[in-house]
Coordinates of C-alpha atoms and ligand atoms in Angstrom, one line a residue:
X286 CA 0.0 0.0 0.0
X287 CA 1.3 3.5 -0.8
X288 CA 0.2 6.7 0.8
X289 CA 0.3 8.4 -2.6
X290 CA -2.5 6.1 -3.9
X291 CA -4.6 6.8 -0.8
X292 CA -4.3 10.6 -1.3
X293 CA -5.1 10.3 -5.0
X294 CA -8.2 8.1 -4.2
X295 CA -9.6 10.6 -1.8
X296 CA -8.7 13.6 -4.0
X297 CA -10.8 12.0 -6.7
X298 CA -13.8 11.6 -4.3
X299 CA -13.6 7.9 -3.7
X300 CA -14.3 6.0 -0.5
X301 CA -11.3 4.8 1.5
X302 CA -11.3 1.2 2.8
X303 CA -10.8 0.3 6.4
X304 CA -7.4 -1.1 5.5
X305 CA -6.3 2.2 3.9
X306 CA -7.4 4.3 6.9
X307 CA -5.7 1.9 9.3
X308 CA -2.5 2.0 7.1
X309 CA -2.5 5.8 7.2
X310 CA -3.0 6.2 10.9
X311 CA -0.6 3.4 11.9
X312 CA 2.2 4.7 9.7
X313 CA 1.6 8.4 10.4
X314 CA 1.8 7.7 14.2
X315 CA 5.0 5.8 13.7
X316 CA 6.5 8.6 11.7
X317 CA 6.7 6.6 8.5
X318 CA 4.4 9.1 6.7
X319 CA 5.6 12.7 6.4
X320 CA 3.4 15.7 7.5
X321 CA 3.1 16.9 3.9
X322 CA 1.4 13.7 2.8
X323 CA -0.8 13.7 5.9
X324 CA -1.8 17.3 5.2
X325 CA -2.5 16.6 1.6
X326 CA -4.9 13.8 2.7
X327 CA -6.7 15.9 5.3
X328 CA -7.2 18.7 2.7
X329 CA -8.6 16.1 0.3
X330 CA -10.9 14.9 3.1
X331 CA -11.9 18.5 3.8
X332 CA -13.1 18.9 0.2
X333 CA -14.3 15.5 -0.7
X334 CA -15.6 14.6 2.8
X335 CA -15.8 11.1 4.3
X336 CA -18.9 9.0 4.8
X337 CA -20.1 7.6 8.2
X338 CA -18.2 4.3 7.8
X339 CA -14.9 6.1 6.9
X340 CA -15.4 8.5 9.9
X341 CA -16.0 5.6 12.3
X342 CA -13.0 3.7 11.0
X343 CA -10.8 6.8 11.3
X344 CA -12.0 7.3 14.9
X345 CA -11.3 3.7 15.9
X346 CA -7.9 3.8 14.3
X347 CA -6.9 6.9 16.2
X348 CA -8.4 5.7 19.5
X349 CA -6.2 2.6 19.2
X350 CA -3.1 4.4 18.0
X351 CA -1.9 4.5 21.6
X352 CA -3.1 3.4 25.1
X353 CA -6.7 2.9 25.8
X354 CA -7.3 3.6 29.5
X355 CA -8.9 0.8 31.5
X356 CA -11.2 2.5 34.1
X357 CA -12.9 -0.7 35.1
X358 CA -11.3 -0.4 38.6
X359 CA -13.3 2.7 39.1
X360 CA -16.6 2.0 40.8
X361 CA -19.8 3.2 39.2
X362 CA -20.7 4.5 35.8
X363 CA -18.0 6.9 34.6
X364 CA -19.2 10.0 32.7
X365 CA -17.1 12.3 30.6
X366 CA -18.0 15.7 29.0
X367 CA -16.4 17.4 26.1
X368 CA -17.0 20.7 24.4
X369 CA -16.1 21.2 20.7
X370 CA -14.5 24.5 21.7
X371 CA -15.6 28.0 22.3
X372 CA -14.8 31.4 23.8
X373 CA -15.0 31.9 27.6
X374 CA -16.3 28.4 28.0
X375 CA -15.8 27.6 31.7
X376 CA -18.3 24.7 32.0
X377 CA -15.9 22.0 33.1
X378 CA -14.8 23.9 36.1
X379 CA -18.4 24.3 37.2
X380 CA -19.9 21.1 36.0
X381 CA -17.2 18.7 37.2
X382 CA -17.6 19.7 40.9
X383 CA -21.4 19.8 40.7
X384 CA -21.7 16.3 39.2
X385 CA -18.9 14.8 41.3
X386 CA -20.4 16.1 44.5
X387 CA -23.4 13.8 43.9
X388 CA -21.0 10.8 44.0
X389 CA -20.7 10.3 40.3
X390 CA -17.2 9.6 39.0
X391 CA -16.1 12.2 36.5
X392 CA -12.8 11.3 34.8
X393 CA -12.0 14.1 32.4
X394 CA -9.3 14.4 29.8
X395 CA -8.7 18.0 28.9
X396 CA -6.6 20.0 26.6
X397 CA -4.8 23.3 26.5
X398 CA -6.0 26.3 24.6
X399 CA -5.0 26.9 21.1
X400 CA -5.9 29.9 18.9
X401 CA -9.0 31.7 19.9
X402 CA -10.3 28.9 22.2
X403 CA -9.2 28.4 25.8
X404 CA -8.3 25.2 27.5
X405 CA -9.3 23.8 30.8
X406 CA -5.8 22.8 31.8
X407 CA -4.4 26.3 31.4
X408 CA -7.3 27.7 33.5
X409 CA -6.8 25.2 36.3
X410 CA -3.1 26.1 36.5
X411 CA -4.3 29.5 37.8
X412 CA -4.4 27.6 41.2
X413 CA -0.8 27.7 42.5
X414 CA 0.7 24.3 42.3
X415 CA -2.1 22.6 40.3
X416 CA -0.9 19.9 38.0
X417 CA -2.6 17.4 35.5
X418 CA 0.6 15.3 35.3
X419 CA 0.0 12.0 37.1
X420 CA 0.3 8.2 36.7
X421 CA -2.6 6.1 35.6
X422 CA -2.8 4.7 39.1
X423 CA -3.0 8.1 40.7
X424 CA -5.7 9.1 38.1
X425 CA -7.8 6.1 39.1
X426 CA -7.1 6.6 42.8
X427 CA -8.3 10.2 42.6
X428 CA -11.6 9.3 40.9
X429 CA -12.3 6.6 43.4
X430 CA -11.5 8.8 46.3
X431 CA -12.9 12.2 45.4
X432 CA -14.9 11.4 42.2
X433 CA -13.2 14.1 40.1
X434 CA -10.0 14.1 38.2
X435 CA -8.7 16.2 35.2
X436 CA -5.8 14.7 33.3
X437 CA -4.0 16.0 30.2
X438 CA -3.8 14.2 26.9
X439 CA -0.4 13.1 28.2
X440 CA 1.6 10.1 27.5
X441 CA 0.3 7.9 24.8
X442 CA -3.4 8.7 24.6
X443 CA -4.6 8.9 21.0
X444 CA -1.2 10.0 19.8
X445 CA -2.5 10.0 16.1
X446 CA -5.0 12.6 17.0
X447 CA -2.5 14.7 18.9
X448 CA -0.2 14.8 15.8
X449 CA -3.0 15.2 13.3
X450 CA -4.8 18.0 15.3
X451 CA -1.6 20.0 15.5
X452 CA -1.2 19.6 11.7
X453 CA -4.8 20.5 11.0
X454 CA -4.5 23.6 13.2
X455 CA -1.8 25.0 10.9
X456 CA -3.2 23.8 7.5
X457 CA -6.8 25.2 7.7
X458 CA -8.4 21.8 8.0
X459 CA -10.0 21.9 11.4
X460 CA -13.6 22.6 10.6
X461 CA -14.7 19.5 8.9
X462 CA -17.4 17.3 10.5
X463 CA -15.6 14.0 10.0
X464 CA -12.3 15.3 11.2
X465 CA -13.7 16.9 14.3
X466 CA -15.9 14.0 15.1
X467 CA -13.1 11.5 14.8
X468 CA -10.7 13.7 16.7
X469 CA -13.0 14.2 19.7
X470 CA -14.4 10.7 19.8
X471 CA -11.0 9.0 19.5
X472 CA -9.8 10.8 22.6
X473 CA -13.1 10.1 24.5
X474 CA -12.9 6.4 23.6
X475 CA -9.2 6.1 24.6
X476 CA -9.9 8.0 27.9
X477 CA -12.2 5.1 28.9
X478 CA -15.5 6.6 30.3
X479 CA -18.7 4.7 30.0
X480 CA -20.9 7.6 29.0
X481 CA -20.1 10.8 27.1
X482 CA -22.0 14.1 27.1
X483 CA -21.0 16.4 24.3
X484 CA -21.4 20.2 24.1
X485 CA -21.5 21.0 20.4
X486 CA -21.0 24.7 19.9
X487 CA -22.5 26.6 17.1
X488 CA -22.0 30.2 16.0
X489 CA -19.2 32.6 15.1
X490 CA -17.0 31.6 18.1
X491 CA -17.3 27.9 17.3
X492 CA -15.8 25.7 14.5
X493 CA -19.4 25.0 13.3
X494 CA -20.8 28.3 12.1
X495 CA -24.3 27.1 11.4
X496 CA -27.0 25.0 12.9
X497 CA -27.1 22.4 10.2
X498 CA -23.4 21.6 10.4
X499 CA -23.6 21.5 14.2
X500 CA -26.4 19.0 14.2
X501 CA -24.6 16.9 11.6
X502 CA -21.5 16.9 13.8
X503 CA -23.6 15.9 16.8
X504 CA -25.3 13.1 15.0
X505 CA -22.0 11.7 13.7
X506 CA -20.4 11.7 17.2
X507 CA -23.5 10.1 18.8
X508 CA -23.5 7.4 16.2
X509 CA -19.8 6.6 16.7
X510 CA -20.5 6.4 20.5
X511 CA -23.2 3.9 19.9
X512 CA -21.0 1.8 17.8
X513 CA -18.5 1.4 20.6
X514 CA -21.1 1.0 23.3
X515 CA -20.5 4.3 25.0
X516 CA -23.8 6.0 25.5
X517 CA -23.4 9.5 24.0
X518 CA -25.6 12.5 24.2
X519 CA -24.9 15.8 22.4
X520 CA -26.3 19.2 23.3
X521 CA -26.1 21.9 20.6
X522 CA -25.5 25.2 22.3
X523 CA -24.9 28.8 21.3
X524 CA -21.4 30.2 20.7
X525 CA -22.3 33.3 18.8
X526 CA -21.2 35.3 21.8
X527 CA -18.8 34.3 24.6
X528 CA -20.2 32.2 27.4
X529 CA -20.6 34.0 30.7
X530 CA -18.8 37.3 31.0
X531 CA -15.1 36.4 31.5
X532 CA -12.6 35.3 28.8
X533 CA -9.1 34.6 30.2
X534 CA -7.7 32.0 32.5
X535 CA -7.8 33.2 36.1
X536 CA -10.8 35.4 35.2
X537 CA -12.7 32.4 34.1
X538 CA -11.8 30.4 37.2
X539 CA -13.1 33.2 39.3
X540 CA -16.3 33.1 37.2
X541 CA -16.6 29.4 37.8
X542 CA -16.2 29.9 41.6
X543 CA -18.9 32.7 41.5
X544 CA -21.2 30.3 39.7
X545 CA -20.6 27.6 42.3
X546 CA -21.4 30.2 44.9
X547 CA -24.7 30.8 43.1
X548 CA -23.8 34.3 41.8
X549 CA -22.4 33.5 38.4
X550 CA -23.7 34.4 34.9
X551 CA -27.1 33.0 34.1
X552 CA -26.1 31.4 30.7
X553 CA -23.1 29.6 32.1
X554 CA -25.2 28.2 35.0
X555 CA -28.1 27.2 32.8
X556 CA -25.8 25.3 30.4
X557 CA -24.1 23.6 33.3
X558 CA -27.4 22.5 34.7
X559 CA -28.5 21.1 31.3
X560 CA -25.2 19.3 30.5
X561 CA -25.0 18.2 34.2
X562 CA -28.5 16.8 34.2
X563 CA -27.7 14.5 31.3
X564 CA -24.5 13.3 33.1
X565 CA -26.5 12.5 36.2
X566 CA -29.2 10.6 34.2
X567 CA -26.6 8.7 32.2
X568 CA -24.9 7.7 35.5
X569 CA -28.3 6.4 36.6
X570 CA -28.3 8.6 39.7
X571 CA -31.7 10.2 38.8
X572 CA -34.7 8.9 37.1
X573 CA -35.2 11.9 34.8
X574 CA -33.8 15.3 33.8
X575 CA -36.1 17.1 36.3
X576 CA -34.9 15.1 39.3
X577 CA -31.3 15.5 38.1
X578 CA -31.6 19.2 37.8
X579 CA -33.0 19.5 41.4
X580 CA -30.1 17.5 42.7
X581 CA -27.6 19.7 40.9
X582 CA -29.2 22.9 42.2
X583 CA -29.1 21.5 45.7
X584 CA -25.4 20.7 45.2
X585 CA -24.7 24.4 44.5
X586 CA -27.1 25.8 47.1
X587 CA -25.8 23.6 49.9
X588 CA -22.2 24.5 49.1
X589 CA -21.3 20.8 48.4
X590 CA -20.2 21.6 44.9
X591 CA -17.9 24.3 46.0
X592 CA -16.4 22.0 48.7
X593 CA -15.8 19.5 45.9
X594 CA -13.9 22.0 43.9
X595 CA -11.6 22.6 46.8
X596 CA -11.1 18.9 47.4
X597 CA -10.3 18.4 43.7
X598 CA -7.8 21.3 43.5
X599 CA -6.0 20.1 46.6
X600 CA -5.9 16.5 45.3
X601 CA -4.0 17.7 42.2
X602 CA -1.5 19.8 44.1
X603 CA -3.2 23.1 43.9
X604 CA -3.8 25.6 46.7
X605 CA -7.5 25.3 47.6
X606 CA -7.5 28.5 49.7
X607 CA -7.8 30.4 46.5
X608 CA -11.5 29.2 46.3
X609 CA -12.4 31.1 49.4
X610 CA -10.1 34.0 48.7
X611 CA -10.1 34.8 45.0
X612 CA -7.9 37.8 45.7
X613 CA -5.0 35.3 45.6
X614 CA -5.3 34.7 41.9
X615 CA -2.8 36.7 39.9
X616 CA -4.2 40.0 38.8
X617 CA -3.6 42.2 35.8
X618 CA -1.8 45.5 36.4
X619 CA -4.3 47.5 34.3
X620 CA -8.1 47.2 34.2
X621 CA -9.4 49.5 31.5
X622 CA -13.1 50.0 30.6
X623 CA -14.3 49.9 27.0
X624 CA -16.9 52.6 26.9
X625 CA -19.7 52.5 24.3
X626 CA -19.5 55.4 21.8
X627 CA -23.3 55.3 21.3
X628 CA -26.6 54.5 22.8
X629 CA -28.6 51.4 21.8
X630 CA -28.9 47.7 22.1
X631 CA -26.0 45.2 21.7
X632 CA -27.1 43.2 18.7
X633 CA -23.9 41.2 18.2
X634 CA -20.6 40.4 19.9
X635 CA -18.1 38.9 17.5
X636 CA -17.1 35.9 19.7
X637 CA -14.2 34.6 17.7
X638 CA -12.6 38.0 17.7
X639 CA -13.1 38.5 21.4
X640 CA -11.3 35.2 21.8
X641 CA -8.5 36.5 19.6
X642 CA -8.3 39.8 21.5
X643 CA -7.9 37.9 24.8
X644 CA -5.2 35.7 23.1
X645 CA -3.3 38.8 22.0
X646 CA -3.4 40.2 25.5
X647 CA -1.6 37.0 26.5
X648 CA -4.4 34.7 27.6
X649 CA -3.9 32.3 24.8
X650 CA -1.3 30.8 22.5
X651 CA -0.7 31.7 18.9
X652 CA 1.8 28.9 18.7
X653 CA 2.1 25.7 20.7
X654 CA 5.2 26.9 22.7
X655 CA 3.9 30.4 23.7
X656 CA 3.8 31.0 27.5
X657 CA 0.4 32.4 28.6
X658 CA -0.3 35.1 31.1
X659 CA -3.0 33.7 33.5
X660 CA -4.1 37.1 34.8
X661 CA -5.1 38.8 31.5
X662 CA -8.3 38.7 29.5
X663 CA -11.6 40.4 28.8
X664 CA -14.6 40.7 31.1
X665 CA -17.8 41.6 29.3
X666 CA -20.2 44.0 31.0
X667 CA -22.9 43.9 28.3
X668 CA -24.2 41.0 26.3
X669 CA -26.4 40.4 23.4
X670 CA -29.8 42.1 23.9
X671 CA -28.6 44.5 26.6
X672 CA -29.3 48.1 26.5
X673 CA -26.4 50.5 26.7
X674 CA -26.0 54.3 27.0
X675 CA -23.2 56.3 25.6
X676 CA -20.1 56.2 27.8
X677 CA -21.3 53.1 29.6
X678 CA -18.7 50.2 29.8
X679 CA -19.3 47.4 27.3
X680 CA -16.4 45.4 28.7
X681 CA -13.2 45.7 30.8
X682 CA -9.8 44.8 29.5
X683 CA -7.4 43.2 32.0
X684 CA -3.9 43.7 30.7
X685 CA -0.3 43.7 31.9
X686 CA 0.9 46.2 29.2
X687 CA -0.7 49.6 28.6
X688 CA 0.1 49.3 24.9
X689 CA -1.7 46.0 24.6
X690 CA -4.6 47.3 26.7
X691 CA -5.1 50.3 24.4
X692 CA -5.2 48.2 21.3
X693 CA -7.6 45.7 23.0
X694 CA -10.0 48.6 23.9
X695 CA -10.1 49.7 20.3
X696 CA -10.6 46.1 19.0
X697 CA -13.3 45.3 21.5
X698 CA -15.2 48.4 20.5
X699 CA -15.0 47.3 16.9
X700 CA -16.4 43.9 17.7
X701 CA -19.5 45.1 19.5
X702 CA -22.4 45.8 17.2
X703 CA -24.8 48.3 18.7
X704 CA -28.2 48.8 17.0
X705 CA -31.3 50.8 17.6
X706 CA -33.3 47.6 18.6
X707 CA -32.7 44.0 19.3
X708 CA -35.3 41.5 17.9
X709 CA -33.4 38.3 17.4
X710 CA -34.1 35.4 19.7
X711 CA -31.0 33.2 19.6
X712 CA -31.5 30.3 22.1
X713 CA -28.8 29.2 24.5
X714 CA -29.6 25.6 23.7
X715 CA -30.7 24.6 20.1
X716 CA -31.4 21.0 20.7
X717 CA -30.2 17.6 21.7
X718 CA -29.1 14.5 19.8
X719 CA -29.1 11.1 21.4
Ligands
URA42 N1 -11.6 19.7 19.5 C1 -10.9 18.6 19.3 O1 -10.5 17.9 20.2 N2 -10.7 18.2 18.0 C2 -11.1 18.9 17.0 O2 -10.9 18.5 15.8 C3 -11.9 20.1 17.2 C4 -12.1 20.5 18.5
CA43 CA1 -16.8 32.8 30.6

């Protein structure tokens, strides 16, 4: 078999066989196939697409390109949650403690941020000492003991995806349904959970820009989950504006703590309750969504979820006193308001650009090796549909350089659309696929 023939076949719009897909993944992982051939193939896939069978084969090949975690020594039904990536998406930090505080094991594999989207691992490192590096034994021990663990895609977990995702990121081949579905599901399968709840984002700040594509992606992933006996549920949720108010690492952790204290942004809390309820039902701890929701609200109101966050942070080497005293998180030197230059209603906030502005302030990485500044970012003060008067702050820039702050203020102003009225009715949650 030759890689050249596989590229040619896909370029001409033909279906690849299971053997051809396995050959590609096996040899690309081993380093026998160069990046230029792999990127030619992903570009051919981007234009010619893959059918469901090819996508499932690609997923399984990548899932088995390295270790597949065996979580059978963890008691109970293990649930995992994954977002397709958005701006200011802090759900894991809220949802994880909420669900785990009900005694449900949450074993989560997370990533770092790249481009305009943030990553859970970077956010968690805002807690002094926090680490996701641990052995498989420690991973299992932590889930058994405190029900919540967040690990990195470290070691040898779906290495084919790790390589391929990095390649796609720099060759404009991320936003293809088959490639995203196989990338996410291969990691989820390798990470070993029994049930998977997916948050498929749609809108300008997401990879899927329209509803049709988002539903297609959700259906594809749910079908793959079924094939490998992992019950999978997907929620399609809005990413046409950032989630919550904060975008930036320590800022988002503070927002998560606020939410667990019952005083966070409404959209973030509601999304967590919806995703969380599905996790609770899949783990068979509640008979229906209504009961699950009640349990989760109680976990927040009783303070149990917040306690769980502290326990979890401490178990991974972090300083849990930050949870009670958020003043301890590193703070930006400059906090500058972005004042509206007119009166009206916020009709749109360009989410992807807000993510990029936060990245330029230092909250994210432009390349894999960049070092991020945990303190900086953007805190929105007005969201879609809000009324604003002239001179009123639309947002606040948190920066460690005045020059960067001034640029960010200008850029944010350019990415808020203010109209004379707001009529649209974009839902937070578009639907569910299961
Ligand atoms: N997240 C992933 O893990 N993979 C993708 O391809 C896109 C988002
Ligand atoms: Ca947020």
